[in-house]
């Protein structure tokens, strides 16, 4: 007569066999791709915050409040003529503003002591009288440092038409590249 | 015939052979583990575990396979011939069946499993995997890439022809080869006759055998082989190939070109895997990887599956399992490294472990009926009062300080440190502990200390904080020796400034080349820099600049005498330079004298420039991420990173919010200096609120509060006090009031246990992970288990044994834990493979529970020995003790075995192998084998009660070896932190234990032999 322990052994071996067989024939498990929660960066404290209002006087002596430009995308650019990457990217910002056809404004805050340095540069790159390009001086950094804590020039904050800060770009980039244009167009849609 | 088999089977089935087999297995295990330190895992495994015969010089000894085989046969014989089917025996039967299954699974794996790895670059696919260790020489058709012929490494022989019927006319001959080669550049001239026969790379390098590397993966194999019969006679000659880099000479025969190469053996897969994307994530602000994942497409014929392979989440298909093992990041291109395993025995451990656990549970259920009685009424009152007192003491203990400022909001502020957002309180404590060895100073809590060293350096820098206990270091620094061994930042920093030139070489030297005192000196130097770094965190907000009369005041547009901070002044950098330049020029001309006003300008500018050095301050990360974009800096750090006030601008991450935040800090610093209690409280409250708002919903203020409460409350210290009380009470009860004091002791023990448990619970809540994930936590948790089991024993037996065990080990482990605590924050983050709650919760908790119960068993062993020596006549008590010991051994075995097997399953899930002979795995197995060995020694009659208890007493040593000792080897996956002091403690502990146990054993033997007594 068969001893009961053979039953135990038999049953477990059978179980093992079945499990192994299942393991061999089953298809791969399908995990859906990209778990946003795991790998996406956190939202920063200033993303989506309303940009603080300030006034800057342009080279003709006209005062501009950033709040005057609600309804348009504002490229709030902190720069200076002693900063090489700033000068390099400046023309591409101007051409971006032109390409946006009135839906974007470049508000360029220069941390320069001498107005002449700035006017000379603007004349050189043909940005002196472009509509939508506003350049003001902030020699003591009251706006650049004191309000926006920017020091790593150039730094540019993209302000959405509703006055919220959409993102910040640090360092010089090609502003008139198609993806940036698409991005700004997307932002300026009502 | 059947009867004969049965007779032999019965002999094999006796516990006796198993007893000796187990003993040998343990010797192999220990030897094989220690050998890993010297010859590497692969060779140690080959020599000790995967061998049939272990040659000890000329003496053949059974190797791992023979030993395990004998064990399996013996087990099988027991199952078949010697297991009566009774209820009483059911547990044992089922357990043995489980063990048998496990061994059979191991056999199947050994015979059948294939493993290797795949390296796939992003956008590319692969349909083969490479072996880790096996090499082969292959002949491939260059056009199709198909393998024409291959020769396994072990079949190669120097000078022997390699049969190659597949390619007519081509003849190959191995000239020389080595498993690990040194590549020697040839110095001969081009036309040297020695080079005449050599072709291709063989002309550049000669190969000579080098000693084998510890890690087999690091061996560079190479071969020289002779080719003849090529179409172009120039190709005939000696060629060279290696698996270290891709060198595969091309030979044309009969118009067809073949590549001949030495490489790791490749095995084709019946499908292909394409890597779409590889991602890795590190803990913010560290290089510790948090997780990796590979997004792949598995393609077979026309069918495709998208799939994600992650740490602990492998992809299984057609019997193959693909695990995320590693990655290659060459900067421009990322590749994933997948471990591939095909193992038909894979399911065995899973089923076997379930079977074994059920068996052990049945067994225990029969031997350990559990009954917990209530404790007496008087004791209840004592305990209740004590607990209440302890709770209140915790709540009332918020930051004391010499001044009257309120540090509640300051303590609670969120900061990022070591990959985790924590309250400033924890930060202050862990760094104070780093400097001082304790987490508070006399009359001053850590947050108050931190505030003082940052905001009021005049006093902070003079406060004796640095613990320099080694008189040699004190003398070398020319400091005065003083009781307490505490020195101020100013004293230590001054000494370093004076001696820096002499010590420059020493401070940069690698640790291994230094003496103890030199190492401590070098550590102290690092601490000093760390201290300076932290103390200057907020210096840019300090109102430190008094504007002098004259051009500066005019340039800033302020009244002379106005106090300004660096933040307020940084916009005037150019203006200051313009004003200062002529004054400096004048100061260099010795004939001219500076006016007081000019001197003030120079002082101002020096101070202004000096503060720029603080730019490097980067330890205290106070500012949550401001922008979600990548910073645009070269290192591409994402916004998960928090910032120190100085480096936020460096990374270009400043924002209107951070500006306001720091301005408020400036005001708070002023309030601190003015001792304006109200302003300080309001402003720190505001700052705390701003930080929380900036941190967003990822940081919970409740958890920060809880952590601050936990820091102040120190439940483990309260628990320690209770255990100490319990220990004293139970000791006193041996002399007076035995009944009442036993109850009080038991009550105190339970109260301590409650705090212990609460502490573990709060830590779990703060860390959001299971109780044990590092060595510190394992100490705390083992202590908890020991006290829990001790209480259980006491409730059941009421003979004070449980009390003595629980309170003594509880106290000891708490002390040990507090020593570990002194290394800083004990709530560190985990590397990717450990970062899984499920396995931490199961394997680690089970195995540490096993450690705890083993310690209980060990102490009972001691108690037995002591009693038998001092009170041998009390036979009844001794017999009861002996019975208890056996019960505890079963429980310990249950947790030890379960924990070990769960560890194997975790390893299988993560790395694709159930068992890898890793030192820590071997340690856990050693405990299991040791306990099984003791049980079989008892069953087979090889050990009497005395031998069994002595063996059990030694369990403490085995546990210490598995728990701490394997870390000494510092090889393998589990080496989680170990210091030199701990090594000395460990060796001391084992030595003392051994002497005590053997001494008692011998003394009892001598005593009893003398009296002619024999106790069963």
Coordinates of C-alpha atoms in Angstrom, one line a residue, chain B residues 381-897:
Chain B
X381 CA 0.0 51.0 38.9
X382 CA 3.8 51.4 39.0
X383 CA 4.2 50.8 35.3
X384 CA 1.3 53.0 34.3
X385 CA 2.6 55.9 36.4
X386 CA 6.1 55.5 34.9
X387 CA 4.9 55.4 31.3
X388 CA 2.8 58.5 31.8
X389 CA 5.8 60.3 33.2
X390 CA 7.9 59.3 30.3
X391 CA 5.3 60.5 27.7
X392 CA 5.1 63.9 29.4
X393 CA 8.8 64.2 29.6
X394 CA 9.1 63.8 25.9
X395 CA 6.5 66.4 25.0
X396 CA 8.0 69.0 27.4
X397 CA 11.5 68.5 26.1
X398 CA 11.4 71.0 23.3
X399 CA 14.6 72.8 22.4
X400 CA 16.3 74.3 25.5
X401 CA 18.7 77.1 25.0
X402 CA 20.7 79.6 27.0
X403 CA 18.7 82.4 25.5
X404 CA 15.0 83.0 25.7
X405 CA 14.3 82.5 22.0
X406 CA 11.7 80.1 20.8
X407 CA 13.1 77.5 18.4
X408 CA 9.9 75.6 17.6
X409 CA 9.5 77.0 14.0
X410 CA 13.3 77.0 13.4
X411 CA 13.5 73.3 14.4
X412 CA 10.6 72.3 12.2
X413 CA 11.8 74.0 9.0
X414 CA 12.2 71.6 6.1
X415 CA 15.7 71.0 4.6
X416 CA 17.1 68.5 2.2
X417 CA 19.9 66.4 3.6
X418 CA 21.3 63.1 2.4
X419 CA 18.6 62.5 0.0
X420 CA 15.7 63.1 2.3
X421 CA 13.6 66.1 3.3
X422 CA 13.8 66.4 7.1
X423 CA 13.3 69.0 9.8
X424 CA 16.2 71.4 10.6
X425 CA 16.1 69.8 14.0
X426 CA 17.3 66.5 12.7
X427 CA 19.9 68.2 10.5
X428 CA 21.2 70.1 13.6
X429 CA 21.3 67.0 15.7
X430 CA 23.1 64.8 13.2
X431 CA 25.8 67.4 12.5
X432 CA 26.3 68.3 16.1
X433 CA 26.7 64.6 16.7
X434 CA 29.3 64.5 14.0
X435 CA 31.3 67.2 15.6
X436 CA 30.6 66.6 19.3
X437 CA 29.7 62.9 19.6
X438 CA 26.4 63.9 21.3
X439 CA 23.3 65.5 19.8
X440 CA 23.0 68.3 22.4
X441 CA 25.4 70.5 24.4
X442 CA 25.2 71.3 28.0
X443 CA 22.1 73.6 28.5
X444 CA 21.7 73.9 24.8
X445 CA 19.9 71.8 22.2
X446 CA 21.0 71.2 18.7
X447 CA 18.8 73.8 17.0
X448 CA 20.0 76.5 19.4
X449 CA 23.6 75.5 18.7
X450 CA 23.0 75.7 15.0
X451 CA 21.5 79.1 15.2
X452 CA 24.3 80.4 17.3
X453 CA 27.1 79.0 15.1
X454 CA 25.4 80.5 12.1
X455 CA 24.1 83.8 13.3
X456 CA 26.4 84.7 16.2
X457 CA 29.8 83.3 15.4
X458 CA 31.4 85.6 18.0
X459 CA 30.1 83.2 20.6
X460 CA 29.5 80.2 18.5
X461 CA 33.0 79.9 17.3
X462 CA 34.3 79.9 20.8
X463 CA 31.9 77.3 22.1
X464 CA 33.8 74.0 22.8
X465 CA 32.1 71.6 20.4
X466 CA 34.7 69.4 18.7
X467 CA 35.4 66.2 20.5
X468 CA 39.1 65.3 20.3
X469 CA 39.6 62.4 22.6
X470 CA 42.9 61.1 21.3
X471 CA 45.7 62.9 23.3
X472 CA 48.1 62.3 20.4
X473 CA 45.9 64.4 18.2
X474 CA 45.5 67.1 20.9
X475 CA 49.3 67.3 21.3
X476 CA 50.0 67.4 17.6
X477 CA 47.7 70.3 17.3
X478 CA 49.4 72.0 20.2
X479 CA 46.1 72.3 22.1
X480 CA 45.9 72.0 25.9
X481 CA 44.8 68.7 27.2
X482 CA 41.5 69.2 29.1
X483 CA 38.9 67.0 30.7
X484 CA 35.9 66.6 28.5
X485 CA 38.0 66.8 25.4
X486 CA 36.0 69.5 23.8
X487 CA 37.5 72.3 21.7
X488 CA 36.1 75.3 20.0
X489 CA 36.1 75.9 16.2
X490 CA 38.4 78.9 16.7
X491 CA 41.0 76.8 18.6
X492 CA 40.9 73.9 16.1
X493 CA 40.8 76.1 13.0
X494 CA 43.7 78.3 14.2
X495 CA 45.8 75.2 14.8
X496 CA 45.1 73.9 11.3
X497 CA 45.9 77.3 9.9
X498 CA 49.3 77.3 11.7
X499 CA 50.2 73.7 10.8
X500 CA 48.5 73.5 7.4
X501 CA 51.8 73.5 5.5
X502 CA 53.3 70.6 7.5
X503 CA 50.1 68.5 7.2
X504 CA 49.3 69.2 3.6
X505 CA 50.4 65.9 2.3
X506 CA 48.9 64.0 5.1
X507 CA 45.5 65.5 4.7
X508 CA 45.2 64.4 1.1
X509 CA 46.7 60.9 1.6
X510 CA 44.5 57.8 1.3
X511 CA 43.2 56.5 4.6
X512 CA 45.0 53.2 4.4
X513 CA 48.4 54.9 4.6
X514 CA 47.6 56.8 7.8
X515 CA 48.1 55.9 11.4
X516 CA 45.1 56.2 13.7
X517 CA 46.1 59.6 14.9
X518 CA 46.8 60.9 11.4
X519 CA 43.5 59.6 10.2
X520 CA 41.7 61.3 13.1
X521 CA 43.5 64.5 12.3
X522 CA 42.4 64.2 8.7
X523 CA 38.8 63.6 9.7
X524 CA 39.0 66.5 12.0
X525 CA 40.1 68.7 9.1
X526 CA 37.1 67.6 7.1
X527 CA 34.9 68.4 10.1
X528 CA 36.3 71.8 10.4
X529 CA 35.6 72.6 6.8
X530 CA 32.1 71.1 7.1
X531 CA 31.5 73.3 10.2
X532 CA 32.7 76.4 8.3
X533 CA 30.5 75.5 5.3
X534 CA 27.4 75.2 7.5
X535 CA 28.1 78.3 9.6
X536 CA 28.3 80.5 6.4
X537 CA 25.1 79.1 4.9
X538 CA 23.2 82.3 5.3
X539 CA 26.1 84.8 5.3
X540 CA 24.7 86.5 2.2
X541 CA 21.8 87.7 4.3
X542 CA 23.8 88.9 7.3
X543 CA 23.5 92.6 8.0
X544 CA 27.2 92.8 8.4
X545 CA 28.2 95.9 6.3
X546 CA 28.1 99.3 7.9
X547 CA 28.3 101.8 5.1
X548 CA 31.1 104.4 5.9
X549 CA 30.7 108.1 5.2
X550 CA 31.8 109.2 1.8
X551 CA 31.6 108.0 -1.8
X552 CA 30.2 104.5 -0.9
X553 CA 27.2 105.9 1.0
X554 CA 26.6 108.2 -2.0
X555 CA 26.9 105.4 -4.5
X556 CA 24.4 103.2 -2.6
X557 CA 22.1 106.1 -2.0
X558 CA 21.9 105.5 1.7
X559 CA 22.8 107.4 4.9
X560 CA 26.3 106.7 6.3
X561 CA 26.1 104.2 9.1
X562 CA 23.3 102.2 7.4
X563 CA 23.8 98.4 7.8
X564 CA 23.4 96.3 4.7
X565 CA 23.8 92.7 3.6
X566 CA 25.7 91.2 0.8
X567 CA 22.4 90.5 -0.9
X568 CA 21.6 94.2 -0.9
X569 CA 25.1 95.2 -2.0
X570 CA 25.8 92.7 -4.7
X571 CA 24.4 95.0 -7.4
X572 CA 27.0 97.6 -6.6
X573 CA 30.0 95.4 -7.3
X574 CA 31.2 97.6 -10.1
X575 CA 30.5 100.8 -8.2
X576 CA 32.5 99.6 -5.3
X577 CA 35.4 98.6 -7.5
X578 CA 35.4 102.0 -9.1
X579 CA 35.6 103.7 -5.8
X580 CA 38.1 101.4 -4.2
X581 CA 40.6 101.2 -7.0
X582 CA 42.2 104.7 -6.6
X583 CA 42.3 104.2 -2.8
X584 CA 44.1 101.0 -3.1
X585 CA 46.6 102.6 -5.5
X586 CA 47.2 105.2 -2.9
X587 CA 47.7 102.7 -0.1
X588 CA 50.5 101.0 -2.0
X589 CA 52.4 104.3 -2.2
X590 CA 54.2 104.4 1.2
X591 CA 54.8 108.1 1.1
X592 CA 51.1 108.9 1.2
X593 CA 48.9 108.4 4.3
X594 CA 45.3 107.3 4.1
X595 CA 42.6 109.4 5.6
X596 CA 40.3 107.5 8.1
X597 CA 37.6 107.7 5.4
X598 CA 39.8 106.0 2.9
X599 CA 40.8 103.4 5.4
X600 CA 37.1 102.7 6.0
X601 CA 36.6 102.2 2.2
X602 CA 39.4 99.7 2.1
X603 CA 38.1 97.8 5.1
X604 CA 34.6 97.7 3.6
X605 CA 35.8 96.4 0.2
X606 CA 38.0 93.7 1.8
X607 CA 35.1 92.5 3.8
X608 CA 32.9 92.5 0.8
X609 CA 35.3 90.5 -1.3
X610 CA 36.0 88.1 1.6
X611 CA 32.4 87.1 1.8
X612 CA 32.6 85.8 -1.8
X613 CA 34.5 82.8 -0.4
X614 CA 31.3 81.6 1.2
X615 CA 30.0 80.9 -2.2
X616 CA 31.2 77.3 -1.7
X617 CA 28.8 76.8 1.2
X618 CA 26.6 74.0 0.0
X619 CA 25.7 71.6 2.8
X620 CA 22.6 73.1 4.4
X621 CA 20.1 72.9 1.5
X622 CA 17.4 75.3 2.7
X623 CA 15.7 76.2 -0.5
X624 CA 13.2 73.9 -2.2
X625 CA 13.4 73.6 -6.1
X626 CA 12.1 76.8 -7.8
X627 CA 11.8 75.7 -11.4
X628 CA 11.0 72.4 -13.0
X629 CA 13.2 72.9 -16.0
X630 CA 16.7 71.4 -16.1
X631 CA 19.0 74.1 -14.9
X632 CA 20.8 74.3 -18.2
X633 CA 24.1 73.8 -16.4
X634 CA 26.5 71.3 -17.8
X635 CA 25.6 68.6 -15.2
X636 CA 22.0 68.8 -16.2
X637 CA 20.7 68.4 -12.6
X638 CA 16.9 68.5 -12.5
X639 CA 14.9 70.6 -10.2
X640 CA 14.5 67.8 -7.7
X641 CA 17.5 69.4 -6.2
X642 CA 17.2 71.7 -3.2
X643 CA 19.7 74.6 -2.9
X644 CA 21.8 76.2 -0.4
X645 CA 21.3 80.0 -0.4
X646 CA 24.7 80.5 -2.0
X647 CA 24.4 77.9 -4.7
X648 CA 20.9 78.7 -5.9
X649 CA 22.2 81.7 -7.7
X650 CA 25.2 79.8 -8.9
X651 CA 22.8 77.4 -10.6
X652 CA 20.7 80.2 -12.0
X653 CA 17.7 78.9 -10.1
X654 CA 16.8 82.1 -8.2
X655 CA 13.2 83.3 -8.4
X656 CA 11.1 86.0 -6.8
X657 CA 10.0 83.5 -4.2
X658 CA 13.5 82.6 -3.2
X659 CA 14.5 86.3 -3.1
X660 CA 11.7 87.0 -0.6
X661 CA 12.5 83.9 1.4
X662 CA 16.1 85.0 1.8
X663 CA 15.2 88.6 2.6
X664 CA 13.0 87.2 5.4
X665 CA 16.0 85.2 6.7
X666 CA 18.0 88.4 6.8
X667 CA 15.4 90.0 9.0
X668 CA 15.3 86.9 11.2
X669 CA 19.1 87.0 11.6
X670 CA 18.8 90.6 12.8
X671 CA 16.1 89.7 15.3
X672 CA 18.3 86.9 16.6
X673 CA 21.2 89.2 17.1
X674 CA 18.9 91.8 18.7
X675 CA 17.6 89.1 21.0
X676 CA 14.2 90.1 19.8
X677 CA 12.2 87.1 20.9
X678 CA 8.9 88.1 19.4
X679 CA 10.4 89.1 16.1
X680 CA 12.5 85.9 15.9
X681 CA 9.4 83.8 16.6
X682 CA 7.3 85.6 14.0
X683 CA 10.0 85.6 11.3
X684 CA 11.1 82.0 11.7
X685 CA 7.4 81.1 11.6
X686 CA 7.0 83.0 8.4
X687 CA 10.1 81.4 6.9
X688 CA 8.9 78.0 7.9
X689 CA 5.6 78.7 6.1
X690 CA 7.3 80.0 3.0
X691 CA 9.6 76.9 2.8
X692 CA 6.7 74.6 3.2
X693 CA 4.8 76.4 0.5
X694 CA 7.7 76.3 -1.8
X695 CA 8.3 72.6 -1.1
X696 CA 4.7 71.9 -2.2
X697 CA 2.7 68.9 -1.3
X698 CA 5.7 66.5 -1.4
X699 CA 6.6 67.6 2.1
X700 CA 4.1 67.0 4.9
X701 CA 4.3 69.4 7.8
X702 CA 2.8 66.7 10.0
X703 CA 5.6 64.3 9.3
X704 CA 8.1 67.1 10.1
X705 CA 6.4 67.7 13.4
X706 CA 6.4 64.0 14.1
X707 CA 10.1 63.8 13.4
X708 CA 10.9 66.7 15.7
X709 CA 8.7 65.2 18.4
X710 CA 10.5 61.9 17.9
X711 CA 13.9 63.6 18.2
X712 CA 13.0 65.2 21.4
X713 CA 11.1 62.3 22.8
X714 CA 13.9 59.7 22.3
X715 CA 11.7 56.6 22.9
X716 CA 14.6 54.2 22.7
X717 CA 16.4 56.0 25.5
X718 CA 13.2 55.8 27.6
X719 CA 12.9 52.2 26.7
X720 CA 16.5 51.7 27.7
X721 CA 15.7 53.2 31.1
X722 CA 12.8 50.9 31.6
X723 CA 14.8 47.8 30.6
X724 CA 17.5 48.9 33.0
X725 CA 14.9 49.2 35.7
X726 CA 13.5 45.9 34.9
X727 CA 16.9 44.3 35.0
X728 CA 17.7 45.8 38.5
X729 CA 14.3 44.8 39.8
X730 CA 14.6 41.2 38.7
X731 CA 18.1 41.0 40.1
X732 CA 16.8 42.5 43.4
X733 CA 14.0 40.0 43.3
X734 CA 16.5 37.2 43.6
X735 CA 17.3 38.6 47.1
X736 CA 14.2 40.2 48.5
X737 CA 10.4 40.4 47.8
X738 CA 10.6 37.8 45.0
X739 CA 6.9 37.9 44.0
X740 CA 6.3 41.7 44.0
X741 CA 9.6 42.7 42.5
X742 CA 9.2 40.1 39.7
X743 CA 5.9 41.7 38.9
X744 CA 7.4 45.2 38.9
X745 CA 10.3 44.0 36.7
X746 CA 7.9 42.4 34.3
X747 CA 5.8 45.6 34.2
X748 CA 8.8 47.8 33.6
X749 CA 9.9 45.5 30.8
X750 CA 6.5 45.7 29.2
X751 CA 6.5 49.5 29.5
X752 CA 10.0 49.6 27.9
X753 CA 8.7 47.3 25.2
X754 CA 5.8 49.7 24.5
X755 CA 8.2 52.6 24.0
X756 CA 10.5 50.5 21.9
X757 CA 7.6 49.5 19.7
X758 CA 6.3 53.1 19.5
X759 CA 9.7 54.3 18.5
X760 CA 10.0 51.7 15.7
X761 CA 6.5 52.6 14.6
X762 CA 7.2 56.4 14.4
X763 CA 10.4 55.7 12.5
X764 CA 8.4 53.6 10.0
X765 CA 5.9 56.4 9.6
X766 CA 8.6 59.0 9.0
X767 CA 10.6 56.9 6.6
X768 CA 7.6 55.3 5.0
X769 CA 9.4 52.0 4.9
X770 CA 9.6 48.8 7.0
X771 CA 11.4 48.7 10.3
X772 CA 14.8 47.3 9.2
X773 CA 16.8 48.6 6.3
X774 CA 20.3 49.3 7.8
X775 CA 22.6 48.0 10.5
X776 CA 21.4 50.5 13.1
X777 CA 17.8 49.6 12.5
X778 CA 18.6 45.9 12.7
X779 CA 20.1 46.4 16.1
X780 CA 17.0 48.2 17.4
X781 CA 14.7 45.6 15.9
X782 CA 16.6 42.6 17.1
X783 CA 16.4 44.2 20.6
X784 CA 12.7 44.5 20.2
X785 CA 12.3 40.9 19.2
X786 CA 14.4 39.6 22.1
X787 CA 12.4 41.5 24.6
X788 CA 9.2 40.4 23.0
X789 CA 10.2 36.7 23.1
X790 CA 11.6 37.2 26.6
X791 CA 8.3 38.6 27.8
X792 CA 6.5 35.7 26.2
X793 CA 8.7 33.2 28.0
X794 CA 8.2 35.0 31.3
X795 CA 4.4 35.1 30.9
X796 CA 4.4 31.4 30.3
X797 CA 7.1 30.2 32.7
X798 CA 7.0 32.9 35.4
X799 CA 10.5 31.8 36.6
X800 CA 12.3 35.2 35.9
X801 CA 14.4 33.6 33.1
X802 CA 12.5 35.6 30.4
X803 CA 13.0 38.8 32.4
X804 CA 16.7 38.3 32.8
X805 CA 17.2 37.5 29.1
X806 CA 14.9 40.3 27.9
X807 CA 16.1 43.0 30.1
X808 CA 19.8 42.3 29.8
X809 CA 19.9 41.9 26.0
X810 CA 17.4 44.8 25.7
X811 CA 19.8 47.1 27.6
X812 CA 22.9 45.8 25.7
X813 CA 21.4 46.3 22.3
X814 CA 20.0 49.7 23.1
X815 CA 23.5 50.7 24.2
X816 CA 24.9 49.3 21.0
X817 CA 22.3 51.2 19.0
X818 CA 23.0 54.5 20.7
X819 CA 26.7 54.0 19.8
X820 CA 25.7 53.5 16.2
X821 CA 23.4 56.5 16.4
X822 CA 26.5 58.7 17.1
X823 CA 27.5 58.4 13.4
X824 CA 24.9 60.9 12.4
X825 CA 21.4 60.6 10.9
X826 CA 20.3 57.0 11.1
X827 CA 17.6 57.6 8.6
X828 CA 19.6 57.4 5.5
X829 CA 18.3 56.6 2.0
X830 CA 18.7 53.2 0.4
X831 CA 20.4 52.2 -2.9
X832 CA 18.2 51.0 -5.6
X833 CA 18.2 47.3 -5.1
X834 CA 17.2 47.7 -1.4
X835 CA 14.5 50.2 -2.1
X836 CA 11.6 47.9 -2.1
X837 CA 9.2 47.8 0.7
X838 CA 7.9 44.4 0.1
X839 CA 11.2 42.5 0.4
X840 CA 12.5 44.7 3.2
X841 CA 9.3 43.9 5.1
X842 CA 9.5 40.2 4.6
X843 CA 13.0 39.0 4.3
X844 CA 14.8 41.5 6.4
X845 CA 12.3 41.5 9.2
X846 CA 12.1 37.8 9.3
X847 CA 15.9 37.3 9.3
X848 CA 16.4 39.9 12.1
X849 CA 13.6 38.3 14.1
X850 CA 15.6 35.1 13.6
X851 CA 18.7 36.8 15.0
X852 CA 16.8 38.0 18.0
X853 CA 15.3 34.6 18.9
X854 CA 18.7 33.0 18.4
X855 CA 20.1 35.4 20.9
X856 CA 17.4 34.4 23.3
X857 CA 18.2 30.8 22.7
X858 CA 21.9 31.6 23.3
X859 CA 21.3 33.2 26.6
X860 CA 19.1 30.4 27.8
X861 CA 22.0 28.1 26.9
X862 CA 24.2 30.3 29.2
X863 CA 21.7 30.2 32.0
X864 CA 21.5 26.4 31.7
X865 CA 25.3 26.1 32.0
X866 CA 25.5 28.5 34.9
X867 CA 22.7 26.7 36.8
X868 CA 24.1 23.3 36.1
X869 CA 27.4 24.5 37.4
X870 CA 26.1 26.2 40.6
X871 CA 23.0 24.2 41.3
X872 CA 23.4 20.8 39.8
X873 CA 21.0 19.2 42.3
X874 CA 18.0 21.1 41.1
X875 CA 17.3 18.5 38.4
X876 CA 13.7 19.4 37.9
X877 CA 14.5 23.0 37.0
X878 CA 17.3 21.9 34.7
X879 CA 15.1 19.5 32.9
X880 CA 12.4 22.3 32.4
X881 CA 15.1 24.6 31.1
X882 CA 16.3 22.0 28.7
X883 CA 12.8 21.5 27.3
X884 CA 12.4 25.3 26.9
X885 CA 15.6 25.4 25.0
X886 CA 14.4 23.0 22.5
X887 CA 11.2 24.9 21.9
X888 CA 13.1 28.2 21.4
X889 CA 15.5 26.5 18.9
X890 CA 12.5 25.4 16.8
X891 CA 11.2 29.0 16.7
X892 CA 14.6 30.4 15.9
X893 CA 15.0 27.8 13.2
X894 CA 11.7 28.7 11.7
X895 CA 12.5 32.4 11.4
X896 CA 16.1 31.8 10.4
X897 CA 15.2 29.3 7.7

